XYZ file of C-alpha atoms in Angstrom:
497
model
C 156.022 254.266 62.900
C 156.474 258.003 62.303
C 158.849 257.298 59.377
C 156.369 254.787 57.930
C 153.539 257.362 58.119
C 155.799 259.940 56.453
C 156.680 257.457 53.682
C 153.016 256.584 53.105
C 152.009 260.265 52.975
C 154.732 260.976 50.402
C 153.656 257.969 48.351
C 150.040 259.151 48.427
C 151.090 262.662 47.364
C 153.059 261.303 44.405
C 150.179 258.986 43.468
C 147.678 261.837 43.536
C 149.917 263.913 41.278
C 150.288 261.072 38.819
C 146.568 260.526 38.935
C 145.568 263.647 36.971
C 143.819 262.180 33.919
C 144.829 263.134 30.381
C 143.031 263.176 27.049
C 145.266 263.522 23.985
C 148.100 264.963 26.120
C 145.717 267.532 27.667
C 145.255 267.343 31.445
C 141.624 267.045 32.551
C 141.112 269.255 35.602
C 138.384 269.555 38.199
C 138.117 271.526 41.415
C 139.364 268.427 43.267
C 142.692 268.246 41.391
C 143.187 271.853 40.255
C 145.559 272.974 43.025
C 147.511 269.725 42.745
C 147.949 270.264 39.003
C 149.335 273.772 39.561
C 151.863 272.402 42.059
C 152.903 269.558 39.761
C 153.057 271.739 36.640
C 153.988 275.350 37.527
C 153.414 276.625 33.970
C 150.021 275.481 32.764
C 147.551 276.795 30.166
C 143.938 276.055 31.086
C 140.968 276.119 28.718
C 137.556 276.561 30.329
C 135.107 275.074 27.823
C 131.521 273.976 27.321
C 130.878 270.608 25.620
C 128.225 272.149 23.335
C 130.316 275.162 22.283
C 131.175 275.180 18.558
C 134.245 277.385 19.072
C 135.563 274.933 21.695
C 135.041 271.970 19.350
C 136.929 273.783 16.595
C 139.800 274.553 18.972
C 140.079 271.018 20.413
C 142.324 269.377 17.746
C 144.719 272.350 17.642
C 144.824 272.525 21.439
C 145.663 268.809 21.636
C 148.275 269.192 18.899
C 149.953 272.022 20.850
C 149.932 269.891 24.011
C 151.600 267.042 22.097
C 154.225 269.348 20.560
C 155.269 270.635 23.977
C 155.239 267.174 25.536
C 157.406 265.747 22.736
C 159.920 268.566 23.228
C 160.179 267.637 26.902
C 158.790 271.043 27.862
C 157.608 271.620 31.405
C 154.671 273.653 30.062
C 151.419 271.686 30.063
C 147.962 272.272 28.589
C 144.801 271.487 30.527
C 141.046 271.823 30.192
C 138.115 272.319 32.527
C 134.473 271.589 31.682
C 133.100 274.891 32.969
C 129.512 273.645 32.809
C 130.395 270.949 35.377
C 133.042 272.803 37.387
C 130.937 275.898 38.010
C 132.854 276.951 41.138
C 136.154 277.056 39.231
C 134.521 278.887 36.348
C 133.104 281.490 38.707
C 136.409 281.863 40.563
C 138.224 282.708 37.332
C 135.528 284.942 35.852
C 134.539 282.690 32.960
C 131.771 284.459 31.000
C 132.187 282.964 27.548
C 133.622 279.897 25.859
C 136.348 279.086 25.406
C 138.123 281.151 28.070
C 141.848 280.337 28.176
C 144.136 281.388 31.034
C 147.832 280.872 31.685
C 148.976 280.046 35.217
C 152.689 280.860 35.480
C 154.990 279.666 38.236
C 152.193 277.907 40.120
C 150.554 281.279 40.797
C 146.776 280.818 40.897
C 145.599 284.274 41.949
C 145.960 286.291 38.738
C 146.413 284.151 35.622
C 147.223 285.811 32.298
C 144.473 285.816 29.660
C 145.562 283.944 26.512
C 145.518 286.467 23.685
C 146.944 284.850 20.544
C 145.606 282.696 17.690
C 143.922 279.309 17.928
C 146.276 277.171 15.903
C 148.827 274.877 17.557
C 151.833 276.952 16.416
C 150.245 280.134 17.807
C 149.620 278.491 21.176
C 153.139 277.063 21.458
C 154.806 280.338 20.380
C 152.739 282.360 22.864
C 153.612 280.019 25.730
C 157.320 279.984 24.909
C 157.367 283.775 24.782
C 155.662 283.839 28.192
C 158.131 281.449 29.830
C 161.414 282.101 28.059
C 163.404 285.033 26.699
C 161.568 287.251 24.224
C 164.438 286.865 21.745
C 166.226 283.571 21.096
C 169.984 283.718 20.488
C 170.830 282.113 17.148
C 174.486 281.127 17.329
C 174.524 278.932 14.238
C 172.758 278.360 10.925
C 170.784 275.288 12.033
C 169.143 277.252 14.872
C 168.009 279.976 12.482
C 166.789 277.396 9.970
C 164.781 275.597 12.667
C 163.166 278.827 13.877
C 162.017 279.598 10.318
C 160.980 276.021 9.462
C 158.977 275.483 12.649
C 156.882 278.654 12.409
C 154.489 280.261 9.955
C 156.144 283.627 10.717
C 159.484 284.342 12.410
C 161.467 287.552 12.821
C 165.259 287.535 12.905
C 167.543 290.455 13.740
C 171.030 290.496 12.237
C 173.286 292.615 14.484
C 177.069 292.379 14.788
C 176.727 294.302 18.048
C 173.907 292.670 20.014
C 174.110 295.443 22.614
C 173.468 298.235 20.095
C 170.524 300.648 20.266
C 168.923 298.835 17.302
C 169.227 295.493 19.069
C 167.634 296.947 22.201
C 164.739 298.351 20.158
C 164.296 294.900 18.592
C 164.099 293.271 22.034
C 161.445 295.749 23.127
C 159.392 295.015 19.994
C 159.750 291.269 20.670
C 158.411 291.696 24.211
C 155.297 293.411 22.815
C 154.275 290.591 20.449
C 153.169 287.283 21.944
C 152.412 285.052 18.986
C 155.532 285.349 16.794
C 159.015 283.991 17.667
C 161.973 286.401 17.526
C 165.637 285.524 17.116
C 168.882 287.470 16.972
C 172.238 286.559 15.446
C 175.692 288.049 15.019
C 177.121 284.935 13.347
C 178.765 285.469 9.937
C 177.585 282.077 8.680
C 173.933 282.967 9.415
C 174.375 286.308 7.610
C 175.823 284.460 4.631
C 173.190 281.697 4.603
C 170.330 284.194 4.388
C 172.191 286.582 2.076
C 172.156 289.443 4.567
C 175.010 291.864 3.898
C 174.405 294.458 6.620
C 172.755 294.779 10.019
C 168.960 294.725 9.888
C 165.717 292.860 10.572
C 164.050 290.278 8.322
C 160.571 288.792 8.687
C 160.379 285.246 7.282
C 156.979 283.765 6.366
C 155.555 280.736 4.605
C 153.310 282.714 2.251
C 153.296 285.586 -0.256
C 156.829 287.001 -0.774
C 158.423 284.610 1.739
C 160.376 287.371 3.473
C 160.290 291.113 4.133
C 163.295 293.250 5.020
C 162.825 296.162 7.406
C 163.819 299.508 5.962
C 163.744 302.508 8.271
C 164.841 303.880 11.601
C 165.219 301.080 14.137
C 162.701 301.988 16.823
C 160.253 299.776 18.686
C 157.285 301.588 17.090
C 158.647 301.298 13.546
C 159.473 297.624 14.000
C 156.006 296.848 15.375
C 154.373 298.637 12.439
C 156.570 296.669 10.001
C 155.741 293.330 11.633
C 152.019 294.001 11.866
C 151.869 295.047 8.221
C 153.625 291.869 7.037
C 152.723 289.082 9.486
C 149.418 288.164 7.814
C 148.921 286.995 4.225
C 147.897 289.647 1.689
C 144.579 287.788 1.574
C 143.421 285.718 4.540
C 140.480 283.319 4.772
C 138.032 283.889 7.619
C 137.885 280.693 9.694
C 137.539 279.718 13.343
C 141.341 279.567 13.577
C 142.180 282.841 11.817
C 139.443 284.905 13.504
C 141.576 285.899 16.555
C 144.330 287.191 14.241
C 141.800 289.099 12.150
C 139.975 290.723 15.058
C 142.958 291.044 17.376
C 145.180 292.789 14.847
C 146.001 296.466 14.581
C 144.310 296.863 11.189
C 140.666 297.729 11.874
C 139.529 298.324 8.284
C 138.613 295.057 6.582
C 137.469 294.407 3.028
C 135.580 291.152 2.628
C 135.027 289.068 -0.476
C 132.153 286.608 -0.068
C 132.796 283.884 -2.616
C 131.977 280.165 -2.962
C 135.305 278.312 -2.918
C 133.833 275.590 -5.099
C 133.031 278.034 -7.934
C 134.895 277.528 -11.217
C 136.093 281.150 -11.244
C 137.195 281.158 -7.590
C 140.918 281.407 -8.412
C 140.339 284.206 -10.905
C 138.422 286.209 -8.283
C 141.183 285.500 -5.731
C 143.873 286.680 -8.159
C 142.026 289.966 -8.722
C 141.438 290.435 -4.988
C 145.088 289.707 -4.160
C 146.352 292.083 -6.846
C 144.294 294.903 -5.312
C 145.506 293.998 -1.811
C 149.120 294.803 -2.689
C 148.389 298.534 -2.711
C 146.772 298.640 0.755
C 149.137 296.562 2.900
C 149.059 297.797 6.493
C 145.939 299.916 5.811
C 143.165 297.477 4.934
C 142.992 293.767 5.724
C 141.783 291.702 2.741
C 139.655 288.746 3.845
C 137.689 286.178 1.892
C 134.781 284.178 3.252
C 133.472 280.939 1.739
C 129.818 281.819 1.211
C 128.839 278.139 0.923
C 129.897 277.236 4.478
C 126.935 276.962 6.865
C 128.840 278.552 9.763
C 129.367 281.676 7.644
C 125.680 282.317 6.934
C 125.407 284.553 10.031
C 128.087 286.824 8.566
C 126.234 287.024 5.246
C 123.062 287.973 7.138
C 124.953 290.667 9.022
C 125.825 292.267 5.695
C 122.336 291.737 4.266
C 123.597 289.190 1.741
C 122.153 285.924 0.499
C 124.178 282.979 -0.846
C 122.871 283.528 -4.352
C 124.106 287.136 -4.322
C 127.721 286.005 -3.927
C 130.423 286.678 -4.970
C 130.140 290.126 -3.389
C 132.410 292.726 -1.818
C 131.827 294.660 1.406
C 134.072 296.828 3.617
C 133.786 297.297 7.372
C 135.584 299.385 9.977
C 135.889 297.927 13.468
C 136.655 301.089 15.394
C 134.450 302.284 18.280
C 131.463 301.864 15.965
C 131.196 299.308 13.187
C 130.554 300.988 9.854
C 129.822 299.126 6.621
C 130.429 300.180 3.037
C 129.178 298.726 -0.240
C 130.854 299.249 -3.642
C 128.897 300.972 -6.400
C 129.538 298.073 -8.776
C 129.190 294.291 -8.458
C 132.276 293.754 -10.616
C 135.162 291.976 -8.887
C 138.297 293.199 -10.620
C 141.553 294.526 -9.248
C 140.691 297.934 -10.733
C 137.196 298.192 -9.202
C 138.400 296.989 -5.772
C 141.353 299.395 -5.833
C 139.038 302.287 -6.710
C 136.629 301.325 -3.900
C 139.442 301.104 -1.313
C 141.012 304.365 -2.511
C 137.718 306.221 -2.068
C 137.456 304.711 1.424
C 140.977 305.781 2.466
C 140.232 309.271 1.149
C 137.076 309.461 3.288
C 134.844 309.826 0.242
C 132.494 306.886 0.892
C 129.122 307.060 2.626
C 128.238 304.214 5.000
C 125.945 301.548 3.598
C 122.820 301.294 5.743
C 120.609 298.306 5.054
C 116.838 298.629 4.971
C 113.958 296.398 4.055
C 111.008 297.893 2.227
C 108.247 299.262 4.476
C 105.684 296.470 4.945
C 102.167 297.458 3.875
C 100.815 296.312 7.244
C 103.659 297.694 9.396
C 101.199 299.430 11.773
C 98.381 296.870 11.627
C 99.344 294.989 14.828
C 99.810 296.385 18.368
C 103.616 296.057 17.984
C 104.585 298.250 15.043
C 107.159 296.993 12.542
C 110.020 299.376 11.837
C 112.552 299.210 9.004
C 115.355 301.568 8.029
C 113.088 303.515 5.674
C 110.402 304.432 8.247
C 112.439 304.421 11.466
C 113.195 308.120 11.943
C 109.746 309.233 10.872
C 108.163 307.046 13.598
C 110.599 307.232 16.534
C 111.351 310.947 16.237
C 107.711 312.008 16.009
C 107.742 314.776 18.673
C 104.251 313.792 19.869
C 105.039 310.105 20.535
C 106.914 308.090 23.155
C 108.334 305.142 21.232
C 109.729 301.974 22.857
C 111.690 299.813 20.386
C 113.072 296.288 20.531
C 116.031 295.780 18.185
C 116.157 292.036 17.585
C 117.652 289.258 15.452
C 115.425 286.486 14.110
C 117.882 283.793 15.257
C 118.423 285.176 18.783
C 117.148 282.941 21.592
C 116.834 285.844 24.045
C 114.642 287.689 21.523
C 112.378 284.672 21.079
C 111.907 284.485 24.863
C 111.025 288.163 24.970
C 108.568 288.064 22.020
C 105.356 287.046 23.922
C 106.000 289.668 26.643
C 106.679 292.350 24.023
C 103.419 291.425 22.266
C 101.524 291.798 25.569
C 103.116 295.207 26.071
C 101.996 296.235 22.585
C 98.475 295.031 23.341
C 98.436 297.039 26.596
C 99.271 300.288 24.788
C 97.581 299.705 21.421
C 94.957 302.390 22.099
C 97.365 304.890 23.663
C 97.469 308.307 22.048
C 101.162 308.911 22.748
C 102.899 305.522 23.338
C 104.080 303.272 20.507
C 105.595 299.819 21.085
C 107.679 298.713 18.103
C 110.322 296.267 16.924
C 113.006 296.235 14.244
C 114.990 293.356 12.733
C 118.520 294.739 13.106
C 120.056 292.045 10.927
C 118.256 293.544 7.919
C 117.903 297.209 8.888
C 120.387 299.813 10.102
C 120.072 303.429 11.130
C 122.681 306.055 11.953
C 120.951 307.093 15.189
C 121.378 303.695 16.910
C 124.290 301.257 16.848
C 123.205 297.800 17.946
C 125.920 295.588 19.450
C 123.846 292.833 21.065
C 120.375 291.341 20.938
C 117.844 292.201 22.095
C 118.617 295.897 22.553
C 115.761 297.951 24.036
C 115.676 301.713 23.582
C 113.128 304.387 24.419
C 112.646 307.533 22.339
C 110.646 310.021 24.469
C 108.368 312.630 22.883
C 109.903 316.017 22.164
C 112.146 317.765 19.698
C 115.434 316.764 21.374
C 115.722 313.274 19.793
C 116.664 311.774 23.167
C 117.492 308.065 23.461
C 117.188 306.130 26.752
C 118.433 302.559 27.190
C 116.203 300.153 29.086
C 118.108 298.233 31.767
C 115.261 296.999 33.953
C 113.532 293.632 34.304
C 112.193 292.138 31.106
C 108.710 291.654 32.436
C 105.398 293.239 31.525
C 105.399 294.935 34.927
C 108.950 296.253 34.467
C 108.217 297.618 30.995
C 104.967 299.219 32.188
C 106.666 300.987 35.121
C 109.330 302.231 32.727
C 106.813 303.692 30.279
C 104.585 305.169 32.994
C 107.622 306.870 34.564
C 108.580 308.434 31.252
C 111.688 306.282 30.954
C 112.995 306.901 34.465
C 112.422 303.537 36.205
C 114.779 300.980 34.653
C 116.334 303.434 32.234
C 119.803 304.840 31.669
C 121.182 307.433 29.273
C 122.129 305.812 25.968
C 125.551 304.218 26.049
C 125.586 303.342 29.750
C 124.110 299.875 29.479
C 126.041 296.781 30.509
C 124.283 294.287 28.293
C 125.230 290.652 28.767
C 122.971 289.385 26.012
C 123.809 287.619 22.810
C 126.557 289.634 21.176
C 126.500 290.178 17.430
C 129.393 287.834 17.024
C 128.867 285.347 19.897
C 132.673 285.088 19.830
C 134.747 285.901 16.761
C 132.363 286.786 13.977
C 131.087 290.029 12.546
């Protein structure tokens, strides 16, 4: 009887493992089968998603394709997904705060999964996972192995070293360990040297775009190799899409020039040729990106730059350092010469930031909540006799719409005050140097005085909370500017500008 019970328990355990449902080769996980899945598949990538999330929908076909690629190879690595809106306990356990959140559970370890950090195309996902589970550098002992590595990947880096224990080879291995989304190989085989016309030791980056390959030229150090790879791993000109966004924003190059252009336009290719020609001179310094201005999903980006569809094609430049700074060329012409001149002035530090502003409305101070734009902002908020409370909002932001009736009541409450002004500013159409807005709504208080102080509001968004804050002179519910921990709608809501 004991043996029979043991047999039945084993059978049940196997059945439960086999019972994890799949959709397009992707395991469907819930709290009830999560631990079982980790035991059955020690290396598993898990996407926490929301059914309504546009970014998740865009990822789905690539995620399924990656799952199929690994399954067909007989890999032990599996891909899984969790509906975080249903499995709220799991989502909370793994700190899911946005969608999609993708985590890699290695070796059945569930306590501290690794955050997925590469691109959102199938090849990116597969390369990242292989780098996480196998050696950082594949040994290429024959021509067919090298050919497969190049053929199967958009970008691949191969080191040619007769002595694979040399200092150069060690530096190459260290560089390989630092990059997750590109496969690295190393060979000492004469036939591989001959096949790829390599006559001496060195490193070659192979790619399916632009020049097709780049040969490293310099001292073989980890830092130099990483700089070489990062300068050459992306196309000279890259289209902004859901899939390329992680590469664009996650890269080392934080200065981006953007060409907003309708792809359907008859002169699209001519504009692209001019843009690409200019890009050649700024490789590794400025990322050249084009955005299809006709695509509905890109309209938010146009708004962020104060552009309308009918104003495209247009050029803008942005730096994504600690503070985002935008620049606008002095001419609307899109030629290699004009773009090169614009970028040269930028690299020389000779450009002034472009700050958008609407014209001052005639009735800006007619209602209890005053309307601020770039052109009247400083005059109003830095009036030494006034305490000014400003909401920086976006017309499309749901949080801002919820706040609007309360903000109007606050304005009504203080409309007859001699020293308190309640105001609002559309930050998608107006920018000022004094305040950098990263999320909506942002609430800031500018107390009276000559010091030009700025206090962030972090209290409850209620009429009572706002009133206490104002009556306390910005002390109750306030924090010095820059210390807020805002969880509101970010400017990008994921991977946009």
